């Protein structure tokens, strides 16, 4: 039952074969605690918290006081099966028997053997723990104080008995009270009858006067209504005559306007005739505006099949714009592929032109090729190549430091994972930095790696993958080359099973 005053203590118990000192829970209960002294245990092993339920396990505990008092074998309640948490409420009688002693306890977990096969029996005994039971302060009240409380109670009892005697005497005198009440009642009835008679006479007088006032008011109101009605009818008739005249004037004007517009339309038709579709197209074509498409109707750029790059003049039949080139003749031009994108720019009736070709595929992966050719008058230049150098250091491996274990969260590149490494890619003025982290046995806040100084010109911070049981994690790469690992919130949930794994990219 949830009552808000439970005294809970949570203790983590690990299933392991190593002998360790008895753990003191660091908590204490009192011998007057009743249904509030609770202990919860989180059961886990090297792989994490145990997944338990009342179906697959039996969990129980046993307690022994230093004065020889012992508890029964008490079943543990499964409180949170997903996180391996079980709990127990200590019995009040056992707490009283263990007053002013240290209590030693132990938890036992057995797997339910549904087929009763002895080979499937599994029982785990967890390490011992202790807590203290103290005597409640109220139990230490002196005998003198208790006697004073008893004396106060006797005095209170005497006063209550005296009050009861007074009440019984008052009831015995009740007959006199009844006679007095009857007298008061008769006087009250007489007074009420007199008040009713006087009130009725006053009300009859007020009603008569009100009737007279109502008759006078009704006569006056009828006269006012008749006068107002006659005035309203007269005003309405006047407005009707005025409105009819105004409507007639507006109607005559509208008819005259429509007739004039109809005559004007007929005259225009006789003089100019209707515009036919072919005449409309001619008029549109004669308008001065840009009529060349830059893309197809579906948004894709136009395509040129089998162009001859050895005869650039033949390409000027196409309008200025960008085209996709398919299977171009590139013999002797120095261009490395027949596919790519061609930008054509023309001026002065094709006397000046420039074409820029960017191959779609490139055999030289460390450069970005661009070819350009220009026309001045009747003279064409050669196809000239412009290159932008690109460098890549590739992945350079490194090891984690300060006790961290490298390449242990996931196996290396030969088994679907990657190793700790860093990389620098330069493409012209663009510099891209990359780093991969893969490791375990880390402590939040520690330096886990040392990269070259200024590998990161500015401090870089990235979230990184950690176990679901943790509250998250991130790393910070500093200009001095140090790489730190942090937990943003509760570090108590981080244990020896924790790991980090991830790849980060930024531009310097």
CSV table of N, CA and C in Angstrom, one decimal, residues 359-500:
chain,number,residue,atom,x,y,z
A,359,UNK,N,33.5,16.3,-66.7
A,359,UNK,CA,33.3,14.9,-66.9
A,359,UNK,C,32.4,14.4,-65.7
A,360,UNK,N,31.5,13.4,-66.1
A,360,UNK,CA,30.7,12.8,-65.1
A,360,UNK,C,31.4,11.8,-64.2
A,361,UNK,N,32.3,11.0,-64.8
A,361,UNK,CA,33.2,10.1,-64.1
A,361,UNK,C,34.6,10.4,-64.3
A,362,UNK,N,35.5,10.0,-63.3
A,362,UNK,CA,36.9,10.5,-63.4
A,362,UNK,C,37.8,9.4,-62.9
A,363,UNK,N,38.7,9.0,-63.7
A,363,UNK,CA,39.7,8.0,-63.3
A,363,UNK,C,40.7,8.5,-62.2
A,364,UNK,N,40.9,9.8,-62.1
A,364,UNK,CA,41.8,10.4,-61.2
A,364,UNK,C,41.0,10.8,-60.0
A,365,UNK,N,40.9,10.0,-59.0
A,365,UNK,CA,40.0,10.3,-57.8
A,365,UNK,C,40.4,11.4,-57.0
A,366,UNK,N,41.7,11.8,-57.1
A,366,UNK,CA,42.2,12.8,-56.2
A,366,UNK,C,42.2,14.2,-56.8
A,367,UNK,N,41.6,14.3,-58.0
A,367,UNK,CA,41.4,15.7,-58.6
A,367,UNK,C,40.0,15.8,-59.2
A,368,UNK,N,39.6,17.0,-59.3
A,368,UNK,CA,38.3,17.3,-60.0
A,368,UNK,C,38.6,18.0,-61.3
A,369,UNK,N,38.4,17.3,-62.4
A,369,UNK,CA,38.8,17.9,-63.7
A,369,UNK,C,37.7,18.8,-64.3
A,370,UNK,N,38.1,19.8,-64.9
A,370,UNK,CA,37.2,20.7,-65.7
A,370,UNK,C,38.0,21.1,-67.0
A,371,UNK,N,37.3,21.0,-68.1
A,371,UNK,CA,37.9,21.4,-69.4
A,371,UNK,C,37.2,22.6,-70.0
A,372,UNK,N,38.0,23.5,-70.6
A,372,UNK,CA,37.4,24.8,-71.1
A,372,UNK,C,38.0,25.0,-72.5
A,373,UNK,N,37.1,25.6,-73.4
A,373,UNK,CA,37.5,26.0,-74.8
A,373,UNK,C,36.8,27.3,-75.1
A,374,UNK,N,37.6,28.2,-75.8
A,374,UNK,CA,37.0,29.5,-76.1
A,374,UNK,C,37.1,29.9,-77.6
A,375,UNK,N,36.2,30.7,-78.1
A,375,UNK,CA,36.2,31.2,-79.5
A,375,UNK,C,36.3,32.7,-79.5
A,376,UNK,N,37.2,33.3,-80.3
A,376,UNK,CA,37.3,34.7,-80.5
A,376,UNK,C,37.3,35.0,-82.0
A,377,UNK,N,36.2,35.5,-82.5
A,377,UNK,CA,36.0,35.6,-84.0
A,377,UNK,C,35.9,34.3,-84.6
A,378,UNK,N,36.8,33.9,-85.5
A,378,UNK,CA,36.8,32.6,-86.2
A,378,UNK,C,37.8,31.6,-85.6
A,379,UNK,N,38.4,32.0,-84.5
A,379,UNK,CA,39.5,31.2,-84.0
A,379,UNK,C,39.1,30.5,-82.7
A,380,UNK,N,39.3,29.2,-82.7
A,380,UNK,CA,39.0,28.4,-81.4
A,380,UNK,C,40.3,28.1,-80.8
A,381,UNK,N,40.3,28.1,-79.4
A,381,UNK,CA,41.5,27.6,-78.7
A,381,UNK,C,41.4,26.1,-78.6
A,382,UNK,N,42.4,25.5,-77.9
A,382,UNK,CA,42.4,24.1,-77.6
A,382,UNK,C,41.6,23.8,-76.3
A,383,UNK,N,41.2,22.6,-76.2
A,383,UNK,CA,40.6,22.2,-74.9
A,383,UNK,C,41.7,22.2,-73.8
A,384,UNK,N,41.5,23.0,-72.8
A,384,UNK,CA,42.5,23.1,-71.7
A,384,UNK,C,41.9,22.6,-70.4
A,385,UNK,N,42.7,21.8,-69.7
A,385,UNK,CA,42.2,21.2,-68.4
A,385,UNK,C,42.6,22.0,-67.2
A,386,UNK,N,41.6,22.3,-66.4
A,386,UNK,CA,41.8,22.9,-65.1
A,386,UNK,C,41.6,21.9,-64.0
A,387,UNK,N,42.5,21.8,-63.0
A,387,UNK,CA,42.4,20.8,-62.0
A,387,UNK,C,42.5,21.4,-60.6
A,388,UNK,N,41.7,20.8,-59.7
A,388,UNK,CA,41.7,21.2,-58.3
A,388,UNK,C,42.3,20.1,-57.5
A,389,UNK,N,43.5,20.2,-56.9
A,389,UNK,CA,44.2,19.1,-56.2
A,389,UNK,C,43.3,18.7,-55.0
A,390,UNK,N,43.4,17.4,-54.7
A,390,UNK,CA,42.7,16.8,-53.5
A,390,UNK,C,43.6,15.8,-52.9
A,391,UNK,N,43.8,15.9,-51.5
A,391,UNK,CA,44.6,15.0,-50.8
A,391,UNK,C,43.8,14.3,-49.7
A,392,UNK,N,44.2,13.1,-49.4
A,392,UNK,CA,43.5,12.3,-48.4
A,392,UNK,C,44.6,11.5,-47.6
A,393,UNK,N,44.7,11.7,-46.3
A,393,UNK,CA,45.7,10.9,-45.5
A,393,UNK,C,45.3,9.4,-45.3
A,394,UNK,N,44.0,9.1,-45.6
A,394,UNK,CA,43.5,7.8,-45.3
A,394,UNK,C,43.3,7.7,-43.7
A,395,UNK,N,42.8,6.6,-43.3
A,395,UNK,CA,42.6,6.3,-41.9
A,395,UNK,C,43.9,6.0,-41.2
A,396,UNK,N,44.2,6.9,-40.2
A,396,UNK,CA,45.5,6.6,-39.4
A,396,UNK,C,45.1,6.1,-38.0
A,397,UNK,N,45.4,4.9,-37.7
A,397,UNK,CA,45.0,4.3,-36.4
A,397,UNK,C,45.7,4.9,-35.2
A,398,UNK,N,45.0,4.8,-34.1
A,398,UNK,CA,45.6,5.3,-32.8
A,398,UNK,C,45.0,4.4,-31.7
A,399,UNK,N,45.6,4.4,-30.5
A,399,UNK,CA,45.2,3.6,-29.4
A,399,UNK,C,44.7,4.5,-28.3
A,400,UNK,N,43.6,4.1,-27.6
A,400,UNK,CA,43.1,4.8,-26.4
A,400,UNK,C,44.1,4.7,-25.2
A,401,UNK,N,44.1,5.7,-24.3
A,401,UNK,CA,45.0,5.8,-23.2
A,401,UNK,C,44.4,5.8,-21.9
A,402,UNK,N,45.2,5.9,-20.8
A,402,UNK,CA,44.7,6.0,-19.4
A,402,UNK,C,43.8,4.8,-19.0
A,403,UNK,N,44.2,3.6,-19.5
A,403,UNK,CA,43.5,2.4,-19.1
A,403,UNK,C,42.3,2.0,-19.9
A,404,UNK,N,41.9,2.9,-20.9
A,404,UNK,CA,40.8,2.6,-21.8
A,404,UNK,C,41.3,1.5,-22.8
A,405,UNK,N,40.4,0.6,-23.1
A,405,UNK,CA,40.7,-0.5,-24.0
A,405,UNK,C,40.2,-0.2,-25.4
A,406,UNK,N,41.2,-0.2,-26.4
A,406,UNK,CA,40.9,0.2,-27.8
A,406,UNK,C,40.2,-1.0,-28.5
A,407,UNK,N,39.3,-0.6,-29.5
A,407,UNK,CA,38.7,-1.5,-30.4
A,407,UNK,C,38.0,-2.7,-29.8
A,408,UNK,N,37.3,-2.4,-28.7
A,408,UNK,CA,36.6,-3.5,-27.9
A,408,UNK,C,35.1,-3.4,-27.9
A,409,UNK,N,34.5,-2.3,-28.2
A,409,UNK,CA,33.1,-2.2,-28.2
A,409,UNK,C,32.5,-3.0,-29.3
A,410,UNK,N,33.0,-2.9,-30.5
A,410,UNK,CA,32.7,-3.7,-31.7
A,410,UNK,C,34.0,-4.2,-32.3
A,411,UNK,N,34.0,-5.3,-32.9
A,411,UNK,CA,35.2,-5.8,-33.6
A,411,UNK,C,35.6,-4.9,-34.7
A,412,UNK,N,36.8,-5.0,-35.1
A,412,UNK,CA,37.4,-4.1,-36.1
A,412,UNK,C,36.8,-4.3,-37.5
A,413,UNK,N,37.5,-3.7,-38.5
A,413,UNK,CA,37.0,-3.6,-39.8
A,413,UNK,C,36.8,-5.0,-40.5
A,414,UNK,N,37.5,-6.0,-40.0
A,414,UNK,CA,37.3,-7.4,-40.6
A,414,UNK,C,36.0,-8.0,-40.1
A,415,UNK,N,35.3,-7.4,-39.1
A,415,UNK,CA,34.1,-8.1,-38.6
A,415,UNK,C,33.0,-7.0,-38.3
A,416,UNK,N,32.7,-6.3,-39.3
A,416,UNK,CA,31.5,-5.3,-39.3
A,416,UNK,C,31.7,-4.1,-38.4
A,417,UNK,N,32.9,-3.9,-37.9
A,417,UNK,CA,33.1,-2.7,-37.1
A,417,UNK,C,34.3,-1.9,-37.6
A,418,UNK,N,34.7,-0.8,-36.9
A,418,UNK,CA,35.9,-0.1,-37.3
A,418,UNK,C,36.8,0.1,-36.1
A,419,UNK,N,38.1,0.4,-36.3
A,419,UNK,CA,39.1,0.7,-35.3
A,419,UNK,C,39.2,2.1,-35.0
A,420,UNK,N,39.8,2.5,-33.9
A,420,UNK,CA,40.1,3.9,-33.6
A,420,UNK,C,41.0,4.5,-34.6
A,421,UNK,N,40.7,5.6,-35.3
A,421,UNK,CA,41.5,6.2,-36.3
A,421,UNK,C,41.1,7.6,-36.6
A,422,UNK,N,42.0,8.4,-37.2
A,422,UNK,CA,41.6,9.7,-37.6
A,422,UNK,C,42.0,10.0,-39.1
A,423,UNK,N,41.5,11.0,-39.7
A,423,UNK,CA,41.7,11.2,-41.2
A,423,UNK,C,41.5,12.7,-41.5
A,424,UNK,N,42.3,13.1,-42.5
A,424,UNK,CA,42.2,14.5,-43.0
A,424,UNK,C,42.1,14.5,-44.6
A,425,UNK,N,41.1,15.1,-45.1
A,425,UNK,CA,40.8,15.2,-46.5
A,425,UNK,C,40.8,16.7,-46.9
A,426,UNK,N,41.7,17.0,-47.9
A,426,UNK,CA,41.7,18.4,-48.4
A,426,UNK,C,41.3,18.4,-49.9
A,427,UNK,N,40.3,19.3,-50.2
A,427,UNK,CA,39.8,19.5,-51.5
A,427,UNK,C,39.8,21.0,-51.8
A,428,UNK,N,40.9,21.4,-52.4
A,428,UNK,CA,41.1,22.8,-52.6
A,428,UNK,C,41.3,23.5,-51.3
A,429,UNK,N,40.4,24.5,-51.0
A,429,UNK,CA,40.5,25.2,-49.7
A,429,UNK,C,39.6,24.5,-48.6
A,430,UNK,N,38.9,23.5,-49.0
A,430,UNK,CA,38.0,22.8,-48.0
A,430,UNK,C,38.8,21.7,-47.3
A,431,UNK,N,38.8,21.7,-46.0
A,431,UNK,CA,39.5,20.7,-45.2
A,431,UNK,C,38.5,20.0,-44.4
A,432,UNK,N,38.4,18.7,-44.5
A,432,UNK,CA,37.5,17.8,-43.8
A,432,UNK,C,38.3,16.9,-42.8
A,433,UNK,N,37.8,16.9,-41.5
A,433,UNK,CA,38.5,16.1,-40.5
A,433,UNK,C,37.5,15.0,-40.0
A,434,UNK,N,38.0,13.8,-39.8
A,434,UNK,CA,37.2,12.7,-39.3
A,434,UNK,C,37.9,12.0,-38.2
A,435,UNK,N,37.1,11.4,-37.3
A,435,UNK,CA,37.7,10.6,-36.2
A,435,UNK,C,36.7,9.5,-35.8
A,436,UNK,N,37.3,8.3,-35.6
A,436,UNK,CA,36.5,7.1,-35.1
A,436,UNK,C,37.0,6.7,-33.7
A,437,UNK,N,36.0,6.4,-32.9
A,437,UNK,CA,36.2,6.0,-31.5
A,437,UNK,C,35.6,4.6,-31.3
A,438,UNK,N,36.3,3.6,-30.8
A,438,UNK,CA,35.8,2.3,-30.5
A,438,UNK,C,36.5,1.8,-29.3
A,439,UNK,N,35.9,1.7,-28.1
A,439,UNK,CA,36.6,1.3,-26.9
A,439,UNK,C,35.7,1.1,-25.7
A,440,UNK,N,36.3,0.6,-24.6
A,440,UNK,CA,35.5,0.3,-23.4
A,440,UNK,C,36.5,0.6,-22.2
A,441,UNK,N,36.0,0.3,-21.0
A,441,UNK,CA,36.7,0.5,-19.7
A,441,UNK,C,37.1,2.0,-19.6
A,442,UNK,N,36.1,2.8,-19.8
A,442,UNK,CA,36.3,4.3,-19.7
A,442,UNK,C,35.7,4.8,-18.4
A,443,UNK,N,36.3,5.9,-17.9
A,443,UNK,CA,35.8,6.6,-16.8
A,443,UNK,C,35.3,8.0,-17.2
A,444,UNK,N,34.0,8.4,-16.9
A,444,UNK,CA,33.5,9.7,-17.3
A,444,UNK,C,34.4,10.8,-16.9
A,445,UNK,N,34.8,11.7,-17.8
A,445,UNK,CA,35.6,12.9,-17.5
A,445,UNK,C,37.1,12.7,-17.8
A,446,UNK,N,37.5,11.4,-18.1
A,446,UNK,CA,39.0,11.2,-18.3
A,446,UNK,C,39.4,11.5,-19.8
A,447,UNK,N,40.7,11.7,-20.0
A,447,UNK,CA,41.3,11.8,-21.3
A,447,UNK,C,41.5,10.4,-21.9
A,448,UNK,N,40.8,10.1,-23.0
A,448,UNK,CA,40.9,8.7,-23.5
A,448,UNK,C,41.8,8.6,-24.7
A,449,UNK,N,42.2,9.8,-25.3
A,449,UNK,CA,43.1,9.7,-26.5
A,449,UNK,C,43.9,11.0,-26.7
A,450,UNK,N,45.0,10.9,-27.4
A,450,UNK,CA,45.9,12.0,-27.7
A,450,UNK,C,46.1,12.1,-29.2
A,451,UNK,N,45.5,13.0,-29.9
A,451,UNK,CA,45.7,13.2,-31.3
A,451,UNK,C,46.8,14.3,-31.6
A,452,UNK,N,47.2,14.4,-32.8
A,452,UNK,CA,48.2,15.5,-33.1
A,452,UNK,C,47.7,16.9,-32.7
A,453,UNK,N,48.6,17.7,-32.2
A,453,UNK,CA,48.2,19.1,-31.8
A,453,UNK,C,47.6,19.8,-33.1
A,454,UNK,N,46.5,20.6,-32.9
A,454,UNK,CA,45.8,21.3,-33.9
A,454,UNK,C,45.2,20.4,-34.9
A,455,UNK,N,45.0,19.1,-34.6
A,455,UNK,CA,44.1,18.3,-35.5
A,455,UNK,C,42.7,18.9,-35.6
A,456,UNK,N,42.3,19.4,-34.5
A,456,UNK,CA,41.0,20.2,-34.4
A,456,UNK,C,41.5,21.7,-34.1
A,457,UNK,N,41.3,22.6,-35.0
A,457,UNK,CA,41.7,24.0,-34.8
A,457,UNK,C,40.8,24.6,-33.7
A,458,UNK,N,39.6,24.2,-33.6
A,458,UNK,CA,38.7,24.7,-32.6
A,458,UNK,C,38.1,23.4,-31.8
A,459,UNK,N,37.7,23.6,-30.6
A,459,UNK,CA,37.2,22.5,-29.8
A,459,UNK,C,35.9,22.0,-30.5
A,460,UNK,N,35.8,20.6,-30.6
A,460,UNK,CA,34.7,20.0,-31.3
A,460,UNK,C,34.0,19.1,-30.2
A,461,UNK,N,32.6,19.1,-30.2
A,461,UNK,CA,31.9,18.2,-29.3
A,461,UNK,C,30.9,17.4,-30.0
A,462,UNK,N,30.8,16.1,-29.8
A,462,UNK,CA,29.9,15.2,-30.5
A,462,UNK,C,29.3,14.2,-29.5
A,463,UNK,N,28.0,13.9,-29.7
A,463,UNK,CA,27.4,12.8,-29.0
A,463,UNK,C,28.0,11.5,-29.5
A,464,UNK,N,28.0,10.4,-28.7
A,464,UNK,CA,28.6,9.2,-29.1
A,464,UNK,C,27.8,8.0,-28.6
A,465,UNK,N,27.8,6.9,-29.3
A,465,UNK,CA,26.9,5.8,-28.9
A,465,UNK,C,27.5,5.1,-27.6
A,466,UNK,N,26.5,4.9,-26.6
A,466,UNK,CA,26.9,4.3,-25.3
A,466,UNK,C,25.7,3.3,-25.0
A,467,UNK,N,25.9,2.4,-24.0
A,467,UNK,CA,24.8,1.4,-23.7
A,467,UNK,C,23.5,2.1,-23.3
A,468,UNK,N,22.4,1.4,-23.6
A,468,UNK,CA,21.1,2.0,-23.3
A,468,UNK,C,20.9,2.3,-21.8
A,469,UNK,N,21.6,1.5,-21.0
A,469,UNK,CA,21.4,1.7,-19.5
A,469,UNK,C,22.0,3.0,-19.0
A,470,UNK,N,22.9,3.7,-19.8
A,470,UNK,CA,23.5,4.9,-19.4
A,470,UNK,C,22.5,6.1,-19.8
A,471,UNK,N,22.8,7.3,-19.3
A,471,UNK,CA,22.0,8.5,-19.6
A,471,UNK,C,22.6,9.2,-20.8
A,472,UNK,N,23.4,8.6,-21.7
A,472,UNK,CA,24.0,9.2,-22.8
A,472,UNK,C,25.5,9.5,-22.6
A,473,UNK,N,26.2,9.9,-23.7
A,473,UNK,CA,27.6,10.2,-23.6
A,473,UNK,C,28.0,11.1,-24.7
A,474,UNK,N,29.1,11.8,-24.6
A,474,UNK,CA,29.7,12.6,-25.7
A,474,UNK,C,31.2,12.8,-25.5
A,475,UNK,N,31.9,13.2,-26.5
A,475,UNK,CA,33.3,13.4,-26.5
A,475,UNK,C,33.6,14.8,-26.9
A,476,UNK,N,34.7,15.4,-26.4
A,476,UNK,CA,35.2,16.7,-26.8
A,476,UNK,C,36.6,16.6,-27.3
A,477,UNK,N,36.9,17.1,-28.5
A,477,UNK,CA,38.2,17.1,-29.1
A,477,UNK,C,38.8,18.5,-29.0
A,478,UNK,N,39.9,18.6,-28.4
A,478,UNK,CA,40.5,20.0,-28.1
A,478,UNK,C,41.6,20.3,-29.1
A,479,UNK,N,42.0,21.6,-29.3
A,479,UNK,CA,43.1,21.9,-30.1
A,479,UNK,C,44.4,21.3,-29.7
A,480,UNK,N,44.6,21.1,-28.4
A,480,UNK,CA,45.8,20.5,-27.9
A,480,UNK,C,45.9,19.0,-28.2
A,481,UNK,N,44.9,18.4,-28.9
A,481,UNK,CA,44.9,17.0,-29.3
A,481,UNK,C,44.3,16.1,-28.3
A,482,UNK,N,43.9,16.5,-27.1
A,482,UNK,CA,43.3,15.7,-26.1
A,482,UNK,C,41.8,15.4,-26.4
A,483,UNK,N,41.4,14.2,-26.2
A,483,UNK,CA,40.0,13.7,-26.4
A,483,UNK,C,39.5,13.3,-25.1
A,484,UNK,N,38.4,14.0,-24.6
A,484,UNK,CA,37.8,13.7,-23.3
A,484,UNK,C,36.4,13.0,-23.5
A,485,UNK,N,36.1,12.1,-22.6
A,485,UNK,CA,34.8,11.4,-22.6
A,485,UNK,C,34.0,11.9,-21.4
A,486,UNK,N,32.7,12.2,-21.6
A,486,UNK,CA,31.8,12.8,-20.5
A,486,UNK,C,30.5,12.1,-20.6
A,487,UNK,N,29.8,12.0,-19.4
A,487,UNK,CA,28.4,11.6,-19.2
A,487,UNK,C,27.7,12.9,-18.8
A,488,UNK,N,26.6,13.2,-19.5
A,488,UNK,CA,25.9,14.5,-19.2
A,488,UNK,C,25.2,14.6,-17.9
A,489,UNK,N,24.6,13.5,-17.4
A,489,UNK,CA,23.8,13.6,-16.2
A,489,UNK,C,24.3,12.8,-15.1
A,490,UNK,N,23.6,11.6,-14.8
A,490,UNK,CA,23.9,10.8,-13.6
A,490,UNK,C,25.0,9.8,-14.0
A,491,UNK,N,26.2,10.0,-13.4
A,491,UNK,CA,27.3,9.1,-13.7
A,491,UNK,C,27.2,7.8,-12.9
A,492,UNK,N,26.3,7.7,-11.9
A,492,UNK,CA,26.2,6.5,-11.1
A,492,UNK,C,25.7,5.3,-11.9
A,493,UNK,N,25.1,5.6,-13.1
A,493,UNK,CA,24.6,4.5,-13.9
A,493,UNK,C,25.6,4.0,-14.9
A,494,UNK,N,26.8,4.5,-14.8
A,494,UNK,CA,27.9,4.1,-15.7
A,494,UNK,C,28.7,3.1,-14.9
A,495,UNK,N,28.9,1.9,-15.5
A,495,UNK,CA,29.7,0.8,-14.8
A,495,UNK,C,30.7,0.2,-15.8
A,496,UNK,N,31.4,-0.9,-15.3
A,496,UNK,CA,32.4,-1.5,-16.1
A,496,UNK,C,32.0,-2.1,-17.4
A,497,UNK,N,30.7,-2.2,-17.6
A,497,UNK,CA,30.2,-2.7,-18.9
A,497,UNK,C,30.0,-1.7,-20.0
A,498,UNK,N,30.3,-0.4,-19.6
A,498,UNK,CA,30.1,0.7,-20.5
A,498,UNK,C,31.1,0.7,-21.7
A,499,UNK,N,30.7,1.2,-22.8
A,499,UNK,CA,31.5,1.3,-24.0
A,499,UNK,C,31.1,2.6,-24.8
A,500,UNK,N,32.0,3.0,-25.8
A,500,UNK,CA,31.7,4.1,-26.7
A,500,UNK,C,32.0,3.6,-28.1
